PDB file of C-alpha atoms in Angstrom:
ATOM      1  CA  MET A  26       0.000   0.000   0.000  1.00 54.00           C
ATOM      2  CA  ASP A  27       1.063   3.602  -0.499  1.00 52.00           C
ATOM      3  CA  GLY A  28       1.717   5.987   2.377  1.00 50.00           C
ATOM      4  CA  PRO A  29      -1.711   7.678   2.426  1.00 51.00           C
ATOM      5  CA  GLY A  30      -3.463   4.290   2.236  1.00 67.00           C
ATOM      6  CA  PHE A  31      -1.385   2.970   5.126  1.00 71.00           C
ATOM      7  CA  MET A  32      -2.111   5.984   7.331  1.00 78.00           C
ATOM      8  CA  ALA A  33      -5.803   6.001   6.378  1.00 78.00           C
ATOM      9  CA  SER A  34      -6.164   2.346   7.418  1.00 79.00           C
ATOM     10  CA  LEU A  35      -4.302   2.966  10.691  1.00 79.00           C
ATOM     11  CA  VAL A  36      -6.300   6.039  11.754  1.00 84.00           C
ATOM     12  CA  ALA A  37      -9.665   4.810  10.445  1.00 84.00           C
ATOM     13  CA  GLY A  38      -9.230   1.467  12.206  1.00 80.00           C
ATOM     14  CA  GLY A  39      -8.307   3.153  15.474  1.00 83.00           C
ATOM     15  CA  VAL A  40     -11.249   5.574  15.335  1.00 84.00           C
ATOM     16  CA  ALA A  41     -13.650   2.721  14.557  1.00 83.00           C
ATOM     17  CA  GLY A  42     -12.276   0.616  17.415  1.00 81.00           C
ATOM     18  CA  VAL A  43     -12.552   3.347  20.046  1.00 84.00           C
ATOM     19  CA  SER A  44     -16.062   4.277  18.887  1.00 83.00           C
ATOM     20  CA  VAL A  45     -17.516   0.777  19.110  1.00 82.00           C
ATOM     21  CA  ASP A  46     -15.746  -0.287  22.309  1.00 82.00           C
ATOM     22  CA  LEU A  47     -16.840   2.727  24.339  1.00 84.00           C
ATOM     23  CA  ILE A  48     -20.404   2.913  23.000  1.00 86.00           C
ATOM     24  CA  LEU A  49     -21.129  -0.799  23.496  1.00 84.00           C
ATOM     25  CA  PHE A  50     -19.205  -1.376  26.715  1.00 86.00           C
ATOM     26  CA  PRO A  51     -22.309  -1.926  28.925  1.00 88.00           C
ATOM     27  CA  LEU A  52     -23.597  -4.698  26.638  1.00 85.00           C
ATOM     28  CA  ASP A  53     -20.171  -6.340  26.712  1.00 85.00           C
ATOM     29  CA  THR A  54     -20.172  -6.252  30.523  1.00 87.00           C
ATOM     30  CA  ILE A  55     -23.594  -7.911  30.686  1.00 88.00           C
ATOM     31  CA  LYS A  56     -22.449 -10.611  28.230  1.00 85.00           C
ATOM     32  CA  THR A  57     -19.274 -11.299  30.255  1.00 84.00           C
ATOM     33  CA  ARG A  58     -21.237 -11.607  33.507  1.00 87.00           C
ATOM     34  CA  LEU A  59     -23.739 -13.979  31.917  1.00 87.00           C
ATOM     35  CA  GLN A  60     -20.824 -16.197  30.853  1.00 84.00           C
ATOM     36  CA  SER A  61     -18.862 -16.033  34.123  1.00 83.00           C
ATOM     37  CA  PRO A  62     -18.585 -19.228  36.252  1.00 82.00           C
ATOM     38  CA  GLN A  63     -20.162 -17.609  39.360  1.00 82.00           C
ATOM     39  CA  GLY A  64     -23.275 -16.502  37.488  1.00 83.00           C
ATOM     40  CA  PHE A  65     -24.694 -13.132  36.464  1.00 86.00           C
ATOM     41  CA  ASN A  66     -25.809 -11.797  39.868  1.00 88.00           C
ATOM     42  CA  LYS A  67     -22.675 -12.785  41.792  1.00 86.00           C
ATOM     43  CA  ALA A  68     -20.505 -11.320  39.031  1.00 83.00           C
ATOM     44  CA  GLY A  69     -22.153  -7.928  39.597  1.00 85.00           C
ATOM     45  CA  GLY A  70     -25.521  -8.059  37.833  1.00 85.00           C
ATOM     46  CA  PHE A  71     -26.377  -4.650  36.420  1.00 87.00           C
ATOM     47  CA  ARG A  72     -24.136  -2.808  38.901  1.00 86.00           C
ATOM     48  CA  GLY A  73     -20.979  -1.029  37.756  1.00 84.00           C
ATOM     49  CA  ILE A  74     -21.445  -1.852  34.093  1.00 85.00           C
ATOM     50  CA  TYR A  75     -18.573   0.464  33.138  1.00 85.00           C
ATOM     51  CA  ALA A  76     -16.079  -1.451  35.301  1.00 82.00           C
ATOM     52  CA  GLY A  77     -12.959  -2.123  33.225  1.00 81.00           C
ATOM     53  CA  VAL A  78     -13.606   0.660  30.719  1.00 82.00           C
ATOM     54  CA  PRO A  79     -10.082   2.166  31.140  1.00 83.00           C
ATOM     55  CA  SER A  80      -8.555  -1.073  29.865  1.00 80.00           C
ATOM     56  CA  ALA A  81     -10.871  -1.084  26.851  1.00 79.00           C
ATOM     57  CA  ALA A  82     -10.164   2.595  26.141  1.00 78.00           C
ATOM     58  CA  VAL A  83      -6.377   2.102  26.198  1.00 81.00           C
ATOM     59  CA  GLY A  84      -6.397  -1.039  24.059  1.00 83.00           C
ATOM     60  CA  SER A  85      -9.101  -0.292  21.497  1.00 84.00           C
ATOM     61  CA  PHE A  86      -7.255   2.170  19.213  1.00 86.00           C
ATOM     62  CA  PRO A  87      -4.007   0.197  18.689  1.00 89.00           C
ATOM     63  CA  ASN A  88      -5.920  -3.103  18.553  1.00 87.00           C
ATOM     64  CA  ALA A  89      -8.300  -2.020  15.781  1.00 85.00           C
ATOM     65  CA  ALA A  90      -5.562  -0.090  13.958  1.00 87.00           C
ATOM     66  CA  ALA A  91      -3.322  -3.190  13.934  1.00 89.00           C
ATOM     67  CA  PHE A  92      -6.172  -5.313  12.584  1.00 89.00           C
ATOM     68  CA  PHE A  93      -7.073  -3.027   9.678  1.00 86.00           C
ATOM     69  CA  ILE A  94      -3.476  -2.268   8.676  1.00 89.00           C
ATOM     70  CA  THR A  95      -2.833  -6.005   8.422  1.00 91.00           C
ATOM     71  CA  TYR A  96      -6.212  -6.692   6.763  1.00 88.00           C
ATOM     72  CA  GLU A  97      -5.753  -4.055   4.062  1.00 86.00           C
ATOM     73  CA  TYR A  98      -2.092  -4.955   3.485  1.00 87.00           C
ATOM     74  CA  VAL A  99      -2.829  -8.676   3.002  1.00 90.00           C
ATOM     75  CA  LYS A 100      -5.742  -7.822   0.666  1.00 86.00           C
ATOM     76  CA  TRP A 101      -3.362  -5.621  -1.338  1.00 85.00           C
ATOM     77  CA  PHE A 102      -0.620  -8.282  -1.299  1.00 86.00           C
ATOM     78  CA  LEU A 103      -3.046 -10.988  -2.462  1.00 84.00           C
ATOM     79  CA  HIS A 104      -4.665  -8.754  -5.064  1.00 77.00           C
ATOM     80  CA  THR A 105      -7.106 -10.574  -7.346  1.00 66.00           C
ATOM     81  CA  ASP A 106      -9.706  -9.454  -9.846  1.00 65.00           C
ATOM     82  CA  SER A 107     -12.920  -8.461  -8.028  1.00 60.00           C
ATOM     83  CA  SER A 108     -14.896 -11.023 -10.005  1.00 61.00           C
ATOM     84  CA  SER A 109     -12.497 -13.871  -9.168  1.00 68.00           C
ATOM     85  CA  TYR A 110     -13.860 -16.867  -7.275  1.00 72.00           C
ATOM     86  CA  LEU A 111     -10.732 -16.528  -5.086  1.00 76.00           C
ATOM     87  CA  THR A 112     -11.889 -13.150  -3.692  1.00 81.00           C
ATOM     88  CA  PRO A 113     -13.673 -14.607  -0.615  1.00 81.00           C
ATOM     89  CA  MET A 114     -10.539 -16.664   0.148  1.00 86.00           C
ATOM     90  CA  LYS A 115      -8.456 -13.481  -0.037  1.00 87.00           C
ATOM     91  CA  HIS A 116     -10.771 -11.786   2.466  1.00 85.00           C
ATOM     92  CA  MET A 117     -10.622 -14.832   4.776  1.00 87.00           C
ATOM     93  CA  LEU A 118      -6.815 -14.907   4.753  1.00 90.00           C
ATOM     94  CA  ALA A 119      -6.587 -11.142   5.275  1.00 90.00           C
ATOM     95  CA  ALA A 120      -9.039 -11.229   8.205  1.00 88.00           C
ATOM     96  CA  SER A 121      -7.258 -14.201   9.817  1.00 90.00           C
ATOM     97  CA  ALA A 122      -3.865 -12.482   9.584  1.00 92.00           C
ATOM     98  CA  GLY A 123      -5.385  -9.304  11.012  1.00 90.00           C
ATOM     99  CA  GLU A 124      -6.788 -11.161  14.009  1.00 88.00           C
ATOM    100  CA  VAL A 125      -3.506 -12.929  14.834  1.00 90.00           C
ATOM    101  CA  VAL A 126      -1.687  -9.567  14.908  1.00 91.00           C
ATOM    102  CA  ALA A 127      -4.450  -7.620  16.675  1.00 90.00           C
ATOM    103  CA  CYS A 128      -4.794 -10.231  19.433  1.00 90.00           C
ATOM    104  CA  LEU A 129      -1.243  -9.454  20.566  1.00 91.00           C
ATOM    105  CA  ILE A 130      -2.696  -6.135  21.751  1.00 88.00           C
ATOM    106  CA  ARG A 131      -6.289  -7.203  22.389  1.00 87.00           C
ATOM    107  CA  VAL A 132      -5.716 -10.122  24.769  1.00 89.00           C
ATOM    108  CA  PRO A 133      -3.936  -8.277  27.641  1.00 89.00           C
ATOM    109  CA  SER A 134      -6.576  -5.542  27.440  1.00 88.00           C
ATOM    110  CA  GLU A 135      -9.360  -8.146  27.373  1.00 85.00           C
ATOM    111  CA  VAL A 136      -7.972 -10.117  30.355  1.00 87.00           C
ATOM    112  CA  VAL A 137      -7.841  -6.988  32.533  1.00 88.00           C
ATOM    113  CA  LYS A 138     -11.224  -5.735  31.276  1.00 86.00           C
ATOM    114  CA  GLN A 139     -13.082  -8.999  31.889  1.00 84.00           C
ATOM    115  CA  ARG A 140     -11.704  -9.416  35.407  1.00 86.00           C
ATOM    116  CA  ALA A 141     -12.737  -5.850  36.170  1.00 85.00           C
ATOM    117  CA  GLN A 142     -16.218  -6.521  34.773  1.00 82.00           C
ATOM    118  CA  VAL A 143     -16.833  -9.391  37.228  1.00 82.00           C
ATOM    119  CA  SER A 144     -15.160  -7.575  40.130  1.00 80.00           C
ATOM    120  CA  ALA A 145     -16.523  -4.071  39.826  1.00 69.00           C
ATOM    121  CA  SER A 146     -15.247  -2.971  43.255  1.00 68.00           C
ATOM    122  CA  THR A 147     -11.591  -3.438  42.247  1.00 74.00           C
ATOM    123  CA  ARG A 148      -9.772  -0.739  40.277  1.00 81.00           C
ATOM    124  CA  THR A 149      -8.546  -1.592  36.791  1.00 80.00           C
ATOM    125  CA  PHE A 150      -4.912  -0.702  37.553  1.00 84.00           C
ATOM    126  CA  GLN A 151      -4.986  -2.842  40.697  1.00 88.00           C
ATOM    127  CA  ILE A 152      -6.222  -5.820  38.651  1.00 87.00           C
ATOM    128  CA  PHE A 153      -3.452  -5.220  36.109  1.00 89.00           C
ATOM    129  CA  SER A 154      -0.826  -5.064  38.891  1.00 90.00           C
ATOM    130  CA  ASN A 155      -2.166  -8.215  40.560  1.00 89.00           C
ATOM    131  CA  ILE A 156      -1.977 -10.176  37.302  1.00 89.00           C
ATOM    132  CA  LEU A 157       1.648  -9.138  36.740  1.00 90.00           C
ATOM    133  CA  TYR A 158       2.587  -9.905  40.367  1.00 89.00           C
ATOM    134  CA  GLU A 159       0.853 -13.299  40.572  1.00 88.00           C
ATOM    135  CA  GLU A 160       1.208 -14.625  37.010  1.00 87.00           C
ATOM    136  CA  GLY A 161       3.705 -12.431  35.197  1.00 88.00           C
ATOM    137  CA  ILE A 162       3.412 -11.496  31.519  1.00 87.00           C
ATOM    138  CA  GLN A 163       1.966 -14.951  30.804  1.00 87.00           C
ATOM    139  CA  GLY A 164      -1.064 -13.995  32.896  1.00 86.00           C
ATOM    140  CA  LEU A 165      -1.824 -11.080  30.581  1.00 87.00           C
ATOM    141  CA  TYR A 166      -1.743 -13.465  27.626  1.00 89.00           C
ATOM    142  CA  ARG A 167      -3.873 -16.145  29.233  1.00 83.00           C
ATOM    143  CA  GLY A 168      -6.527 -17.021  26.697  1.00 80.00           C
ATOM    144  CA  TYR A 169      -4.490 -15.856  23.674  1.00 87.00           C
ATOM    145  CA  LYS A 170      -4.999 -19.165  21.859  1.00 84.00           C
ATOM    146  CA  SER A 171      -8.697 -19.298  22.756  1.00 79.00           C
ATOM    147  CA  THR A 172      -9.163 -15.681  21.650  1.00 81.00           C
ATOM    148  CA  VAL A 173      -7.458 -16.334  18.304  1.00 86.00           C
ATOM    149  CA  LEU A 174      -9.500 -19.535  17.911  1.00 81.00           C
ATOM    150  CA  ARG A 175     -12.631 -17.451  18.516  1.00 79.00           C
ATOM    151  CA  GLU A 176     -11.680 -14.455  16.384  1.00 83.00           C
ATOM    152  CA  ILE A 177     -10.460 -16.313  13.293  1.00 87.00           C
ATOM    153  CA  PRO A 178     -13.715 -18.280  12.756  1.00 88.00           C
ATOM    154  CA  PHE A 179     -15.618 -15.077  13.533  1.00 87.00           C
ATOM    155  CA  SER A 180     -13.650 -13.127  10.930  1.00 86.00           C
ATOM    156  CA  LEU A 181     -13.857 -15.993   8.432  1.00 87.00           C
ATOM    157  CA  VAL A 182     -17.631 -15.508   8.560  1.00 90.00           C
ATOM    158  CA  GLN A 183     -17.921 -11.746   9.107  1.00 89.00           C
ATOM    159  CA  PHE A 184     -15.503 -10.173   6.629  1.00 87.00           C
ATOM    160  CA  PRO A 185     -16.209 -12.247   3.492  1.00 89.00           C
ATOM    161  CA  LEU A 186     -19.938 -11.820   4.234  1.00 93.00           C
ATOM    162  CA  TRP A 187     -19.482  -8.043   4.707  1.00 90.00           C
ATOM    163  CA  GLU A 188     -17.485  -7.701   1.502  1.00 88.00           C
ATOM    164  CA  SER A 189     -19.945  -9.913  -0.445  1.00 91.00           C
ATOM    165  CA  LEU A 190     -22.993  -7.982   0.788  1.00 93.00           C
ATOM    166  CA  LYS A 191     -21.341  -4.693  -0.185  1.00 92.00           C
ATOM    167  CA  ALA A 192     -20.487  -6.069  -3.628  1.00 90.00           C
ATOM    168  CA  LEU A 193     -24.062  -7.339  -4.115  1.00 92.00           C
ATOM    169  CA  TRP A 194     -25.587  -4.031  -3.003  1.00 94.00           C
ATOM    170  CA  SER A 195     -23.180  -2.113  -5.263  1.00 92.00           C
ATOM    171  CA  TRP A 196     -24.164  -4.323  -8.205  1.00 91.00           C
ATOM    172  CA  ARG A 197     -27.890  -3.884  -7.517  1.00 90.00           C
ATOM    173  CA  GLN A 198     -27.701  -0.074  -7.402  1.00 90.00           C
ATOM    174  CA  ASP A 199     -24.932   0.235 -10.014  1.00 89.00           C
ATOM    175  CA  HIS A 200     -22.583   2.302  -7.854  1.00 87.00           C
ATOM    176  CA  VAL A 201     -20.335   1.808  -4.843  1.00 87.00           C
ATOM    177  CA  VAL A 202     -22.174   1.518  -1.523  1.00 89.00           C
ATOM    178  CA  ASP A 203     -22.387   4.555   0.737  1.00 89.00           C
ATOM    179  CA  SER A 204     -20.904   4.439   4.247  1.00 85.00           C
ATOM    180  CA  TRP A 205     -24.316   3.853   5.856  1.00 89.00           C
ATOM    181  CA  GLN A 206     -24.947   0.948   3.489  1.00 91.00           C
ATOM    182  CA  SER A 207     -21.561  -0.522   4.380  1.00 89.00           C
ATOM    183  CA  ALA A 208     -22.582  -0.158   8.034  1.00 91.00           C
ATOM    184  CA  VAL A 209     -25.865  -2.065   7.446  1.00 93.00           C
ATOM    185  CA  CYS A 210     -23.916  -4.875   5.758  1.00 93.00           C
ATOM    186  CA  GLY A 211     -21.533  -4.868   8.726  1.00 90.00           C
ATOM    187  CA  ALA A 212     -24.408  -5.182  11.197  1.00 93.00           C
ATOM    188  CA  PHE A 213     -25.859  -8.218   9.440  1.00 93.00           C
ATOM    189  CA  ALA A 214     -22.476  -9.894   8.981  1.00 93.00           C
ATOM    190  CA  GLY A 215     -21.469  -9.235  12.586  1.00 91.00           C
ATOM    191  CA  GLY A 216     -24.712 -10.529  14.094  1.00 93.00           C
ATOM    192  CA  PHE A 217     -24.594 -13.750  12.092  1.00 94.00           C
ATOM    193  CA  ALA A 218     -20.926 -14.362  12.915  1.00 93.00           C
ATOM    194  CA  ALA A 219     -21.583 -13.619  16.598  1.00 92.00           C
ATOM    195  CA  ALA A 220     -24.318 -16.229  16.842  1.00 92.00           C
ATOM    196  CA  VAL A 221     -22.330 -19.096  15.350  1.00 92.00           C
ATOM    197  CA  THR A 222     -19.148 -18.406  17.347  1.00 90.00           C
ATOM    198  CA  THR A 223     -20.723 -17.881  20.794  1.00 91.00           C
ATOM    199  CA  PRO A 224     -19.504 -21.247  22.222  1.00 91.00           C
ATOM    200  CA  LEU A 225     -15.913 -20.213  21.442  1.00 88.00           C
ATOM    201  CA  ASP A 226     -16.550 -16.883  23.180  1.00 87.00           C
ATOM    202  CA  VAL A 227     -17.876 -18.714  26.262  1.00 88.00           C
ATOM    203  CA  ALA A 228     -14.732 -20.891  26.338  1.00 86.00           C
ATOM    204  CA  LYS A 229     -12.507 -17.808  26.039  1.00 83.00           C
ATOM    205  CA  THR A 230     -14.343 -16.054  28.889  1.00 82.00           C
ATOM    206  CA  ARG A 231     -14.086 -19.109  31.183  1.00 84.00           C
ATOM    207  CA  ILE A 232     -10.340 -19.436  30.507  1.00 82.00           C
ATOM    208  CA  MET A 233      -9.663 -15.748  31.185  1.00 79.00           C
ATOM    209  CA  LEU A 234     -11.698 -15.745  34.418  1.00 81.00           C
ATOM    210  CA  ALA A 235     -10.460 -19.095  35.781  1.00 79.00           C
ATOM    211  CA  LYS A 236      -8.337 -19.161  38.947  1.00 78.00           C
ATOM    212  CA  ALA A 237      -4.599 -19.313  38.308  1.00 76.00           C
ATOM    213  CA  GLY A 238      -3.370 -22.898  38.390  1.00 74.00           C
ATOM    214  CA  SER A 239      -6.761 -24.465  37.660  1.00 76.00           C
ATOM    215  CA  SER A 240      -7.231 -26.868  34.744  1.00 73.00           C
ATOM    216  CA  THR A 241      -9.369 -24.324  32.882  1.00 74.00           C
ATOM    217  CA  ALA A 242      -6.661 -21.657  33.201  1.00 74.00           C
ATOM    218  CA  ASN A 243      -4.323 -23.828  31.122  1.00 72.00           C
ATOM    219  CA  GLY A 244      -6.141 -22.553  28.039  1.00 69.00           C
ATOM    220  CA  ASN A 245      -7.443 -25.782  26.511  1.00 78.00           C
ATOM    221  CA  VAL A 246     -10.477 -24.676  24.499  1.00 82.00           C
ATOM    222  CA  LEU A 247     -11.936 -28.155  23.986  1.00 84.00           C
ATOM    223  CA  SER A 248     -11.591 -28.892  27.705  1.00 85.00           C
ATOM    224  CA  ALA A 249     -13.326 -25.620  28.582  1.00 85.00           C
ATOM    225  CA  LEU A 250     -16.151 -26.344  26.130  1.00 88.00           C
ATOM    226  CA  HIS A 251     -16.525 -29.883  27.512  1.00 88.00           C
ATOM    227  CA  GLY A 252     -16.716 -28.538  31.069  1.00 87.00           C
ATOM    228  CA  VAL A 253     -19.453 -26.064  30.139  1.00 87.00           C
ATOM    229  CA  TRP A 254     -21.352 -28.775  28.234  1.00 92.00           C
ATOM    230  CA  GLN A 255     -21.213 -31.155  31.216  1.00 90.00           C
ATOM    231  CA  SER A 256     -22.324 -28.564  33.769  1.00 88.00           C
ATOM    232  CA  GLN A 257     -24.798 -26.458  31.784  1.00 88.00           C
ATOM    233  CA  GLY A 258     -25.465 -28.190  28.483  1.00 90.00           C
ATOM    234  CA  LEU A 259     -26.323 -26.343  25.276  1.00 90.00           C
ATOM    235  CA  ALA A 260     -27.693 -23.352  27.183  1.00 89.00           C
ATOM    236  CA  GLY A 261     -24.279 -22.874  28.806  1.00 88.00           C
ATOM    237  CA  LEU A 262     -22.462 -22.994  25.475  1.00 90.00           C
ATOM    238  CA  PHE A 263     -24.721 -20.228  24.151  1.00 91.00           C
ATOM    239  CA  ALA A 264     -24.793 -18.154  27.348  1.00 89.00           C
ATOM    240  CA  GLY A 265     -24.946 -14.465  26.501  1.00 85.00           C
ATOM    241  CA  VAL A 266     -25.742 -15.129  22.840  1.00 90.00           C
ATOM    242  CA  PHE A 267     -28.427 -12.422  22.591  1.00 89.00           C
ATOM    243  CA  PRO A 268     -26.458  -9.548  24.166  1.00 85.00           C
ATOM    244  CA  ARG A 269     -23.448 -10.747  22.143  1.00 86.00           C
ATOM    245  CA  MET A 270     -25.478 -10.668  18.910  1.00 90.00           C
ATOM    246  CA  ALA A 271     -26.993  -7.306  19.820  1.00 88.00           C
ATOM    247  CA  ALA A 272     -23.617  -5.813  20.729  1.00 83.00           C
ATOM    248  CA  ILE A 273     -21.808  -7.161  17.676  1.00 86.00           C
ATOM    249  CA  SER A 274     -24.618  -6.308  15.243  1.00 91.00           C
ATOM    250  CA  LEU A 275     -24.641  -2.751  16.530  1.00 88.00           C
ATOM    251  CA  GLY A 276     -20.861  -2.932  16.786  1.00 84.00           C
ATOM    252  CA  GLY A 277     -20.580  -4.092  13.175  1.00 85.00           C
ATOM    253  CA  PHE A 278     -22.762  -1.155  12.113  1.00 90.00           C
ATOM    254  CA  ILE A 279     -20.613   1.354  14.032  1.00 86.00           C
ATOM    255  CA  PHE A 280     -17.224  -0.331  13.557  1.00 82.00           C
ATOM    256  CA  LEU A 281     -17.341  -1.119   9.845  1.00 84.00           C
ATOM    257  CA  GLY A 282     -19.417   1.956   9.008  1.00 84.00           C
ATOM    258  CA  ALA A 283     -17.049   4.262  10.903  1.00 84.00           C
ATOM    259  CA  TYR A 284     -14.034   2.554   9.343  1.00 85.00           C
ATOM    260  CA  ASP A 285     -15.425   2.852   5.823  1.00 85.00           C
ATOM    261  CA  HIS A 286     -16.441   6.498   6.270  1.00 84.00           C
ATOM    262  CA  THR A 287     -13.194   7.590   7.971  1.00 84.00           C
ATOM    263  CA  HIS A 288     -11.050   5.647   5.490  1.00 82.00           C
ATOM    264  CA  ARG A 289     -12.750   7.308   2.481  1.00 84.00           C
ATOM    265  CA  LEU A 290     -12.557  10.732   4.119  1.00 85.00           C
ATOM    266  CA  LEU A 291      -8.832  10.410   4.847  1.00 82.00           C
ATOM    267  CA  LEU A 292      -8.076   9.145   1.336  1.00 78.00           C
ATOM    268  CA  GLU A 293     -10.023  12.092  -0.103  1.00 78.00           C
ATOM    269  CA  VAL A 294      -8.053  14.525   2.095  1.00 75.00           C
ATOM    270  CA  GLY A 295      -4.839  12.796   1.002  1.00 69.00           C
ATOM    271  CA  ARG A 296      -5.720  13.200  -2.664  1.00 69.00           C
ATOM    272  CA  LYS A 297      -6.455  16.929  -2.221  1.00 66.00           C
ATOM    273  CA  SER A 298      -3.241  17.593  -0.290  1.00 61.00           C
ATOM    274  CA  PRO A 299      -0.332  18.885  -2.430  1.00 55.00           C
TER     275      PRO A 299
END
C-alpha cells in the first residue's frame, strides 16, 4: 500500500475501534457476567457496568488499527480481480492475519477488562498489577490461543460476508455503496458471525476468568467447552448469545461503518493535499 493508504487504514481502524468499544461497553459487561462461572448476579448483575472501561479505552485504538493495517495490506498483497472466485478466500486470509496480529494487543486488554467486569469494586490498575505480580506477563496473555481460535472463525464468517454484501448491493444499485450501506452490511455480517461463534466466546471467557493454576486456566479450548457442556449443556455454550449478537450487530454497524467512512474521508483529504 502507499503511504496515504497505510495511514488512512491505521487512523480509520483506530477511530472505529474506540467508537464501538466505548459505545457498546455496557452490553459487553452484561455478556461477560452472563458467561462467568459464578453466574450473572454474583458477578455484579447490572451494577458497575462500566467497570474495566479504562482497559478497553487504552487497548481499542491500537488493537483495531493493527487489525485493519494487516487486513488491508494482506488484501493488497493478495490482489485478485474483483470477479475472481478466489476473492472470498483473499478476504478470509486477510481477516485471519489481522486477528492474529491484533490479538497481541487485544488479549492483555481483554484479560484486565473482563476481570474488572466481574469484580466491579476493584480498580482496573490494581487488577493489572495483581496479574503481573501473581502470574507475570503470561497472565496477561492467558486465553491468547482461545481468543485467536474465537476471532479467526468469527472473521472468516464476518468479513467475506461483509465484503460480499457490499459487492451485491453495489451491483444492484450500479454504484459503490455509501458508508451507511456498508454499516448495514456490517451489522448483518457481525450478528450472524456472533451467533455461530458464541460457544468459542464462552470458552474464552471461562479461561480468562479461571483461577490461576486451575485446569481451565491452562487454556485448553476443547476442555473448557466440555466442562461447560457437562455442567450447563447447550444453554451454557450459548450463554450471553443475545447480548453478544446485539452488541456485535450494533458494533458491526458502528465499527465497519465508521471505518469505511473515515477511510474514504482520509483518502479524499490525502488526494487533495499537495
